[in-house]
Amino acid sequence: MIQPFIIGTRNAGAFLHAGAAILGQGGSALDAVEATTRLVEDNPEDTSVGTGGIPNLLGVPELDASIMCGRTLRSGAVGAIKGFKHPISVARRVLEECPHVLLVAEGAERFARMMGCEAGDLETETSRRVYRSFVADAFEHEGIDESQAWVVEYVRSQGLREWYARLADDHHGTVNVQAMDADGNVACAVSTSGTALKFPGRLGDSPIIGAGNYCDNRYGAAACTGRGELSMRASTARSLIHFLAEGLGVEAAARRAMKDVHALSSYGAMNCLLMDAHGNTVSATTVSGRESIHWFMDCHASEPQRRVGINVTP
Ligand code: GLY
């Protein structure tokens, strides 16, 4: 019998205790991944998730999140939601209360208010400074035009596609958390502020079930970080689970999915986190030379264990 366990991306390592404690008390995988993800969303040092996430092109933080239950395949997701501290909990309420899977923007905010989810300011000194310095670099002055009309000028002068290609891959952070509980149920949570300085309204892969997040008790759980446009085009999370269902092990499945991303012949990095129903785990990156790591903690461990994943080059 597999001990209940929880895994997470690099930025979740320090917070796995919370989920492991829930699992150790007989709690559900869904509760464990939500609780751990909330702590990452609360971490102001993390500039790619929740509070402190670098804002969009207009200087507004827009958050994406999703959560999925491997027993029922029910899922909930929110995209481009503003002004709520824990998009993962709004996504959980979508899963529990809503007939839909994905709510975005004003609709997601309306739903979050209806559900009594916690509202709040997501900006930090660091996220404001990064935005101001971006504006200053782009326009060689310190002021931010209140009308934001400069964005139109900026986008025209750069060309949106060229500008997006030039954005560094370290502007794409996300948290992935996956768990298996004592009943063998699997859950997966993903949360992000998306690409730093993204075009307003841009959704990445994190709220798209099948792209950035997927799980199924029979096979395991899968999620992605990196340029969401890649995993949206390659249906990476669902593909990873499909490869497990076809009999591949976690490492072979991750290799195959990352090769599919390379086949897109596009710019940007993609990374995945994968666990199977037997408790095997792997992380993978398409970037050569970058260490792919994830954290593993079973419910009786005192500390999470650092695990090194694989690099998949073209
Ligand atoms: N993977 C996160 C994003 O592209 O928004």
mmCIF file of C-alpha atoms and ligand atoms in Angstrom:
data_model
loop_
_atom_site.group_PDB
_atom_site.id
_atom_site.type_symbol
_atom_site.label_atom_id
_atom_site.label_comp_id
_atom_site.label_asym_id
_atom_site.label_seq_id
_atom_site.Cartn_x
_atom_site.Cartn_y
_atom_site.Cartn_z
ATOM 1 C CA MET A 1 0.000 0.000 0.000
ATOM 2 C CA ILE A 2 1.326 3.459 -0.957
ATOM 3 C CA GLN A 3 1.714 5.992 1.843
ATOM 4 C CA PRO A 4 -0.227 9.185 1.122
ATOM 5 C CA PHE A 5 2.178 11.684 -0.427
ATOM 6 C CA ILE A 6 2.386 15.100 -2.013
ATOM 7 C CA ILE A 7 4.722 16.523 -4.644
ATOM 8 C CA GLY A 8 5.333 20.007 -5.952
ATOM 9 C CA THR A 9 7.441 22.155 -8.201
ATOM 10 C CA ARG A 10 10.560 23.947 -6.950
ATOM 11 C CA ASN A 11 8.569 26.856 -5.486
ATOM 12 C CA ALA A 12 6.260 24.526 -3.509
ATOM 13 C CA GLY A 13 8.967 22.649 -1.592
ATOM 14 C CA ALA A 14 8.863 24.819 1.506
ATOM 15 C CA PHE A 15 5.082 24.472 1.740
ATOM 16 C CA LEU A 16 4.531 20.734 1.309
ATOM 17 C CA HIS A 17 4.360 20.241 5.093
ATOM 18 C CA ALA A 18 0.875 21.735 5.085
ATOM 19 C CA GLY A 19 -0.454 19.249 2.553
ATOM 20 C CA ALA A 20 1.438 16.327 4.101
ATOM 21 C CA ALA A 21 -0.121 17.127 7.499
ATOM 22 C CA ILE A 22 -3.612 17.048 5.983
ATOM 23 C CA LEU A 23 -2.874 13.704 4.326
ATOM 24 C CA GLY A 24 -1.398 12.355 7.581
ATOM 25 C CA GLN A 25 -4.660 13.141 9.359
ATOM 26 C CA GLY A 26 -6.636 11.224 6.743
ATOM 27 C CA GLY A 27 -7.556 14.328 4.753
ATOM 28 C CA SER A 28 -8.243 14.319 1.038
ATOM 29 C CA ALA A 29 -5.789 14.859 -1.788
ATOM 30 C CA LEU A 30 -7.950 17.774 -2.952
ATOM 31 C CA ASP A 31 -7.690 19.494 0.449
ATOM 32 C CA ALA A 32 -3.932 18.844 0.553
ATOM 33 C CA VAL A 33 -3.152 20.339 -2.844
ATOM 34 C CA GLU A 34 -5.419 23.342 -2.242
ATOM 35 C CA ALA A 35 -3.878 24.121 1.167
ATOM 36 C CA THR A 36 -0.323 23.871 -0.128
ATOM 37 C CA THR A 37 -1.062 25.988 -3.187
ATOM 38 C CA ARG A 38 -2.658 28.685 -1.011
ATOM 39 C CA LEU A 39 0.624 29.045 0.889
ATOM 40 C CA VAL A 40 2.547 29.520 -2.351
ATOM 41 C CA GLU A 41 -0.044 32.101 -3.441
ATOM 42 C CA ASP A 42 0.572 33.915 -0.143
ATOM 43 C CA ASN A 43 4.348 33.993 -0.579
ATOM 44 C CA PRO A 44 5.226 37.573 -1.600
ATOM 45 C CA GLU A 45 8.730 36.460 -2.668
ATOM 46 C CA ASP A 46 7.267 34.373 -5.472
ATOM 47 C CA THR A 47 6.832 36.750 -8.390
ATOM 48 C CA SER A 48 4.917 34.283 -10.547
ATOM 49 C CA VAL A 49 2.074 33.126 -8.295
ATOM 50 C CA GLY A 50 -0.597 34.962 -6.291
ATOM 51 C CA THR A 51 0.480 37.936 -4.189
ATOM 52 C CA GLY A 52 3.578 39.499 -5.710
ATOM 53 C CA GLY A 53 2.959 38.098 -9.198
ATOM 54 C CA ILE A 54 4.323 40.428 -11.874
ATOM 55 C CA PRO A 55 1.365 42.234 -13.492
ATOM 56 C CA ASN A 56 0.197 42.375 -17.086
ATOM 57 C CA LEU A 57 1.075 45.011 -19.672
ATOM 58 C CA LEU A 58 -1.338 47.460 -18.010
ATOM 59 C CA GLY A 59 0.204 46.948 -14.575
ATOM 60 C CA VAL A 60 -2.672 44.793 -13.287
ATOM 61 C CA PRO A 61 -2.065 41.326 -11.751
ATOM 62 C CA GLU A 62 -4.299 38.757 -13.473
ATOM 63 C CA LEU A 63 -4.267 35.262 -12.036
ATOM 64 C CA ASP A 64 -5.052 31.802 -13.456
ATOM 65 C CA ALA A 65 -5.627 28.567 -11.501
ATOM 66 C CA SER A 66 -7.182 25.132 -11.777
ATOM 67 C CA ILE A 67 -7.801 22.119 -9.603
ATOM 68 C CA MET A 68 -8.845 18.605 -10.603
ATOM 69 C CA CYS A 69 -10.122 15.528 -8.785
ATOM 70 C CA GLY A 70 -8.759 12.241 -10.132
ATOM 71 C CA ARG A 71 -11.629 10.182 -8.723
ATOM 72 C CA THR A 72 -14.477 12.010 -10.436
ATOM 73 C CA LEU A 73 -12.543 13.929 -13.131
ATOM 74 C CA ARG A 74 -14.422 17.002 -11.964
ATOM 75 C CA SER A 75 -12.437 20.175 -12.275
ATOM 76 C CA GLY A 76 -12.662 23.876 -11.608
ATOM 77 C CA ALA A 77 -10.673 26.725 -13.100
ATOM 78 C CA VAL A 78 -10.472 30.509 -13.160
ATOM 79 C CA GLY A 79 -8.661 32.711 -15.649
ATOM 80 C CA ALA A 80 -7.595 36.358 -15.684
ATOM 81 C CA ILE A 81 -9.136 36.893 -12.265
ATOM 82 C CA LYS A 82 -8.196 40.127 -10.484
ATOM 83 C CA GLY A 83 -8.229 41.131 -6.840
ATOM 84 C CA PHE A 84 -8.595 37.731 -5.144
ATOM 85 C CA LYS A 85 -5.856 36.350 -2.919
ATOM 86 C CA HIS A 86 -6.403 32.663 -3.598
ATOM 87 C CA PRO A 87 -7.426 31.816 -7.135
ATOM 88 C CA ILE A 88 -6.923 28.128 -6.320
ATOM 89 C CA SER A 89 -9.726 28.326 -3.757
ATOM 90 C CA VAL A 90 -11.983 30.107 -6.237
ATOM 91 C CA ALA A 91 -11.196 27.263 -8.664
ATOM 92 C CA ARG A 92 -12.056 24.757 -5.921
ATOM 93 C CA ARG A 93 -15.416 26.450 -5.446
ATOM 94 C CA VAL A 94 -15.995 26.233 -9.205
ATOM 95 C CA LEU A 95 -15.289 22.496 -8.936
ATOM 96 C CA GLU A 96 -17.617 22.069 -5.947
ATOM 97 C CA GLU A 97 -20.441 24.527 -6.644
ATOM 98 C CA CYS A 98 -20.554 25.451 -10.291
ATOM 99 C CA PRO A 99 -21.982 23.609 -13.303
ATOM 100 C CA HIS A 100 -19.135 25.023 -15.399
ATOM 101 C CA VAL A 101 -15.440 24.152 -15.476
ATOM 102 C CA LEU A 102 -13.858 27.523 -16.305
ATOM 103 C CA LEU A 103 -14.851 31.076 -15.381
ATOM 104 C CA VAL A 104 -12.831 34.092 -16.498
ATOM 105 C CA ALA A 105 -12.339 37.768 -15.682
ATOM 106 C CA GLU A 106 -15.438 39.634 -14.407
ATOM 107 C CA GLY A 107 -17.495 36.441 -14.319
ATOM 108 C CA ALA A 108 -14.893 34.700 -12.180
ATOM 109 C CA GLU A 109 -14.726 37.742 -9.891
ATOM 110 C CA ARG A 110 -18.500 37.847 -9.564
ATOM 111 C CA PHE A 111 -18.534 34.160 -8.663
ATOM 112 C CA ALA A 112 -15.674 34.634 -6.154
ATOM 113 C CA ARG A 113 -17.640 37.427 -4.432
ATOM 114 C CA MET A 114 -20.769 35.252 -4.350
ATOM 115 C CA MET A 115 -18.755 32.472 -2.694
ATOM 116 C CA GLY A 116 -17.235 34.836 -0.136
ATOM 117 C CA CYS A 117 -13.667 34.265 -1.346
ATOM 118 C CA GLU A 118 -11.001 36.539 0.104
ATOM 119 C CA ALA A 119 -10.396 39.735 -1.872
ATOM 120 C CA GLY A 120 -7.203 41.756 -1.522
ATOM 121 C CA ASP A 121 -4.341 43.681 -3.016
ATOM 122 C CA LEU A 122 -1.939 41.415 -4.895
ATOM 123 C CA GLU A 123 0.768 43.967 -5.557
ATOM 124 C CA THR A 124 4.004 44.150 -3.610
ATOM 125 C CA GLU A 125 6.854 46.645 -3.620
ATOM 126 C CA THR A 126 8.827 44.246 -5.843
ATOM 127 C CA SER A 127 6.054 43.660 -8.361
ATOM 128 C CA ARG A 128 5.434 47.420 -8.621
ATOM 129 C CA ARG A 129 9.156 48.075 -9.053
ATOM 130 C CA VAL A 130 9.476 45.467 -11.835
ATOM 131 C CA TYR A 131 6.533 47.017 -13.660
ATOM 132 C CA ARG A 132 7.827 50.565 -13.281
ATOM 133 C CA SER A 133 11.242 49.595 -14.508
ATOM 134 C CA PHE A 134 9.685 47.834 -17.514
ATOM 135 C CA VAL A 135 7.782 51.014 -18.381
ATOM 136 C CA ALA A 136 10.881 53.110 -17.818
ATOM 137 C CA ASP A 137 12.964 50.809 -20.078
ATOM 138 C CA ALA A 138 10.303 50.741 -22.761
ATOM 139 C CA PHE A 139 9.814 54.503 -22.759
ATOM 140 C CA GLU A 140 12.970 55.848 -21.253
ATOM 141 C CA HIS A 141 11.122 57.736 -18.592
ATOM 142 C CA GLU A 142 9.863 56.966 -15.112
ATOM 143 C CA GLY A 143 6.239 58.045 -15.380
ATOM 144 C CA ILE A 144 3.355 55.727 -16.120
ATOM 145 C CA ASP A 145 0.755 57.342 -18.331
ATOM 146 C CA GLU A 146 -2.514 57.079 -16.434
ATOM 147 C CA SER A 147 -4.460 56.573 -19.633
ATOM 148 C CA GLN A 148 -2.240 53.592 -20.500
ATOM 149 C CA ALA A 149 -2.429 54.818 -24.084
ATOM 150 C CA TRP A 150 1.291 54.136 -24.331
ATOM 151 C CA VAL A 151 0.549 50.410 -24.427
ATOM 152 C CA VAL A 152 -0.984 50.785 -27.873
ATOM 153 C CA GLU A 153 2.077 52.652 -29.068
ATOM 154 C CA TYR A 154 4.363 50.084 -27.444
ATOM 155 C CA VAL A 155 2.612 47.087 -28.960
ATOM 156 C CA ARG A 156 2.570 48.696 -32.415
ATOM 157 C CA SER A 157 6.252 49.547 -32.240
ATOM 158 C CA GLN A 158 7.384 46.124 -31.015
ATOM 159 C CA GLY A 159 5.030 43.771 -32.795
ATOM 160 C CA LEU A 160 3.273 41.521 -30.325
ATOM 161 C CA ARG A 161 4.697 38.222 -31.510
ATOM 162 C CA GLU A 162 8.267 39.468 -31.605
ATOM 163 C CA TRP A 163 7.935 41.046 -28.179
ATOM 164 C CA TYR A 164 6.493 37.860 -26.667
ATOM 165 C CA ALA A 165 9.262 35.754 -28.192
ATOM 166 C CA ARG A 166 11.872 38.016 -26.622
ATOM 167 C CA LEU A 167 10.451 37.748 -23.105
ATOM 168 C CA ALA A 168 12.810 35.657 -21.006
ATOM 169 C CA ASP A 169 11.618 32.220 -19.938
ATOM 170 C CA ASP A 170 12.151 33.111 -16.305
ATOM 171 C CA HIS A 171 9.093 35.329 -16.758
ATOM 172 C CA HIS A 172 6.944 32.177 -16.784
ATOM 173 C CA GLY A 173 6.534 30.769 -13.302
ATOM 174 C CA THR A 174 3.742 28.580 -11.980
ATOM 175 C CA VAL A 175 3.174 26.245 -9.066
ATOM 176 C CA ASN A 176 2.125 22.607 -9.561
ATOM 177 C CA VAL A 177 1.053 20.503 -6.570
ATOM 178 C CA GLN A 178 -0.146 16.873 -6.779
ATOM 179 C CA ALA A 179 -1.138 14.392 -4.076
ATOM 180 C CA MET A 180 -2.437 10.914 -3.396
ATOM 181 C CA ASP A 181 -4.465 10.336 -0.234
ATOM 182 C CA ALA A 182 -5.103 7.264 1.924
ATOM 183 C CA ASP A 183 -8.061 6.251 -0.261
ATOM 184 C CA GLY A 184 -5.831 6.284 -3.339
ATOM 185 C CA ASN A 185 -7.479 9.426 -4.656
ATOM 186 C CA VAL A 186 -5.310 11.762 -6.716
ATOM 187 C CA ALA A 187 -5.627 15.538 -7.112
ATOM 188 C CA CYS A 188 -3.689 18.213 -8.925
ATOM 189 C CA ALA A 189 -3.569 22.014 -8.412
ATOM 190 C CA VAL A 190 -1.973 24.700 -10.581
ATOM 191 C CA SER A 191 -1.763 28.440 -9.922
ATOM 192 C CA THR A 192 0.044 31.335 -11.599
ATOM 193 C CA SER A 193 0.037 35.027 -12.335
ATOM 194 C CA GLY A 194 0.956 33.980 -15.884
ATOM 195 C CA THR A 195 3.557 35.506 -18.111
ATOM 196 C CA ALA A 196 4.940 38.666 -16.592
ATOM 197 C CA LEU A 197 3.803 41.719 -18.591
ATOM 198 C CA LYS A 198 1.437 39.589 -20.674
ATOM 199 C CA PHE A 199 -1.189 41.091 -22.946
ATOM 200 C CA PRO A 200 -4.310 41.789 -20.850
ATOM 201 C CA GLY A 201 -6.755 38.912 -20.988
ATOM 202 C CA ARG A 202 -4.113 36.363 -21.965
ATOM 203 C CA LEU A 203 -4.841 32.942 -20.506
ATOM 204 C CA GLY A 204 -2.004 30.489 -20.180
ATOM 205 C CA ASP A 205 -2.166 26.738 -19.777
ATOM 206 C CA SER A 206 -2.719 26.752 -16.010
ATOM 207 C CA PRO A 207 -6.537 27.145 -16.128
ATOM 208 C CA ILE A 208 -6.916 24.903 -19.176
ATOM 209 C CA ILE A 209 -7.737 21.357 -18.151
ATOM 210 C CA GLY A 210 -5.757 19.047 -20.416
ATOM 211 C CA ALA A 211 -3.078 21.614 -21.177
ATOM 212 C CA GLY A 212 -1.591 22.703 -17.830
ATOM 213 C CA ASN A 213 -3.368 20.288 -15.495
ATOM 214 C CA TYR A 214 -4.904 16.822 -15.590
ATOM 215 C CA CYS A 215 -5.319 13.819 -13.319
ATOM 216 C CA ASP A 216 -7.108 10.502 -13.239
ATOM 217 C CA ASN A 217 -6.992 8.066 -10.308
ATOM 218 C CA ARG A 218 -6.387 5.169 -12.669
ATOM 219 C CA TYR A 219 -3.135 6.602 -14.006
ATOM 220 C CA GLY A 220 -1.787 9.597 -12.069
ATOM 221 C CA ALA A 221 -1.493 13.370 -12.236
ATOM 222 C CA ALA A 222 0.266 15.761 -14.606
ATOM 223 C CA ALA A 223 0.854 19.505 -14.760
ATOM 224 C CA CYS A 224 3.043 22.022 -16.525
ATOM 225 C CA THR A 225 5.043 25.176 -16.016
ATOM 226 C CA GLY A 226 6.716 27.281 -18.695
ATOM 227 C CA ARG A 227 5.313 28.957 -21.803
ATOM 228 C CA GLY A 228 1.701 27.983 -21.552
ATOM 229 C CA GLU A 229 1.120 28.490 -25.251
ATOM 230 C CA LEU A 230 3.220 25.359 -25.888
ATOM 231 C CA SER A 231 1.296 22.993 -23.621
ATOM 232 C CA MET A 232 -1.990 24.451 -24.873
ATOM 233 C CA ARG A 233 -0.982 23.567 -28.431
ATOM 234 C CA ALA A 234 0.317 20.105 -27.484
ATOM 235 C CA SER A 235 -2.359 19.217 -24.860
ATOM 236 C CA THR A 236 0.570 18.270 -22.675
ATOM 237 C CA ALA A 237 -1.036 17.394 -19.333
ATOM 238 C CA ARG A 238 -3.700 15.160 -20.897
ATOM 239 C CA SER A 239 -1.095 13.621 -23.188
ATOM 240 C CA LEU A 240 1.100 12.737 -20.213
ATOM 241 C CA ILE A 241 -1.779 10.849 -18.611
ATOM 242 C CA HIS A 242 -2.610 9.207 -21.933
ATOM 243 C CA PHE A 243 0.995 7.988 -22.222
ATOM 244 C CA LEU A 244 0.762 6.480 -18.719
ATOM 245 C CA ALA A 245 -2.509 4.814 -19.711
ATOM 246 C CA GLU A 246 -0.763 3.343 -22.738
ATOM 247 C CA GLY A 247 1.726 1.673 -20.394
ATOM 248 C CA LEU A 248 4.696 4.041 -20.401
ATOM 249 C CA GLY A 249 6.506 4.722 -17.127
ATOM 250 C CA VAL A 250 6.705 8.259 -15.774
ATOM 251 C CA GLU A 251 10.096 9.021 -17.293
ATOM 252 C CA ALA A 252 9.237 7.663 -20.740
ATOM 253 C CA ALA A 253 5.919 9.526 -20.679
ATOM 254 C CA ALA A 254 7.624 12.796 -19.763
ATOM 255 C CA ARG A 255 10.215 12.310 -22.513
ATOM 256 C CA ARG A 256 7.502 11.675 -25.077
ATOM 257 C CA ALA A 257 5.483 14.748 -24.029
ATOM 258 C CA MET A 258 8.512 17.041 -24.026
ATOM 259 C CA LYS A 259 9.481 15.721 -27.489
ATOM 260 C CA ASP A 260 5.994 16.695 -28.679
ATOM 261 C CA VAL A 261 6.671 20.204 -27.387
ATOM 262 C CA HIS A 262 9.991 20.325 -29.255
ATOM 263 C CA ALA A 263 8.127 19.231 -32.393
ATOM 264 C CA LEU A 264 6.205 22.507 -32.279
ATOM 265 C CA SER A 265 9.478 24.190 -33.315
ATOM 266 C CA SER A 266 8.565 27.223 -31.292
ATOM 267 C CA TYR A 267 10.406 29.439 -28.858
ATOM 268 C CA GLY A 268 10.133 29.102 -25.096
ATOM 269 C CA ALA A 269 10.635 26.480 -22.416
ATOM 270 C CA MET A 270 8.230 23.839 -21.133
ATOM 271 C CA ASN A 271 8.454 21.813 -17.941
ATOM 272 C CA CYS A 272 6.233 19.123 -16.510
ATOM 273 C CA LEU A 273 5.587 17.366 -13.217
ATOM 274 C CA LEU A 274 4.162 13.849 -13.362
ATOM 275 C CA MET A 275 3.224 11.140 -10.872
ATOM 276 C CA ASP A 276 1.691 7.758 -11.546
ATOM 277 C CA ALA A 277 -0.830 5.744 -9.546
ATOM 278 C CA HIS A 278 2.014 3.653 -8.031
ATOM 279 C CA GLY A 279 3.707 6.691 -6.481
ATOM 280 C CA ASN A 280 6.478 7.146 -9.066
ATOM 281 C CA THR A 281 7.307 10.788 -9.830
ATOM 282 C CA VAL A 282 9.339 12.739 -12.353
ATOM 283 C CA SER A 283 9.885 16.307 -13.471
ATOM 284 C CA ALA A 284 11.199 17.238 -16.904
ATOM 285 C CA THR A 285 12.290 20.315 -18.792
ATOM 286 C CA THR A 286 12.869 21.013 -22.478
ATOM 287 C CA VAL A 287 15.837 23.212 -21.571
ATOM 288 C CA SER A 288 19.272 21.630 -21.816
ATOM 289 C CA GLY A 289 21.516 22.447 -18.870
ATOM 290 C CA ARG A 290 18.677 23.553 -16.589
ATOM 291 C CA GLU A 291 18.250 21.392 -13.511
ATOM 292 C CA SER A 292 14.709 20.050 -13.323
ATOM 293 C CA ILE A 293 13.783 19.454 -9.713
ATOM 294 C CA HIS A 294 10.668 18.704 -7.750
ATOM 295 C CA TRP A 295 9.871 17.980 -4.115
ATOM 296 C CA PHE A 296 8.320 14.851 -2.661
ATOM 297 C CA MET A 297 6.951 14.345 0.852
ATOM 298 C CA ASP A 298 5.090 11.386 2.260
ATOM 299 C CA CYS A 299 2.710 12.014 5.111
ATOM 300 C CA HIS A 300 5.072 10.569 7.759
ATOM 301 C CA ALA A 301 8.237 12.338 6.621
ATOM 302 C CA SER A 302 9.650 15.221 8.634
ATOM 303 C CA GLU A 303 11.080 17.021 5.591
ATOM 304 C CA PRO A 304 10.374 17.042 1.859
ATOM 305 C CA GLN A 305 12.805 15.208 -0.370
ATOM 306 C CA ARG A 306 14.435 16.993 -3.309
ATOM 307 C CA ARG A 307 14.260 14.960 -6.512
ATOM 308 C CA VAL A 308 16.179 15.672 -9.701
ATOM 309 C CA GLY A 309 14.287 15.194 -12.951
ATOM 310 C CA ILE A 310 15.319 14.938 -16.580
ATOM 311 C CA ASN A 311 16.250 17.191 -19.475
ATOM 312 C CA VAL A 312 14.678 16.380 -22.814
ATOM 313 C CA THR A 313 16.456 17.979 -25.728
ATOM 314 C CA PRO A 314 15.277 17.873 -29.349
HETATM 315 N N1 GLY B 1 2.539 28.179 -17.500
HETATM 316 C C1 GLY B 1 1.988 29.376 -17.069
HETATM 317 C C2 GLY B 1 1.588 30.281 -18.119
HETATM 318 O O1 GLY B 1 1.994 30.163 -19.256
HETATM 319 O O2 GLY B 1 0.828 31.185 -17.822
#
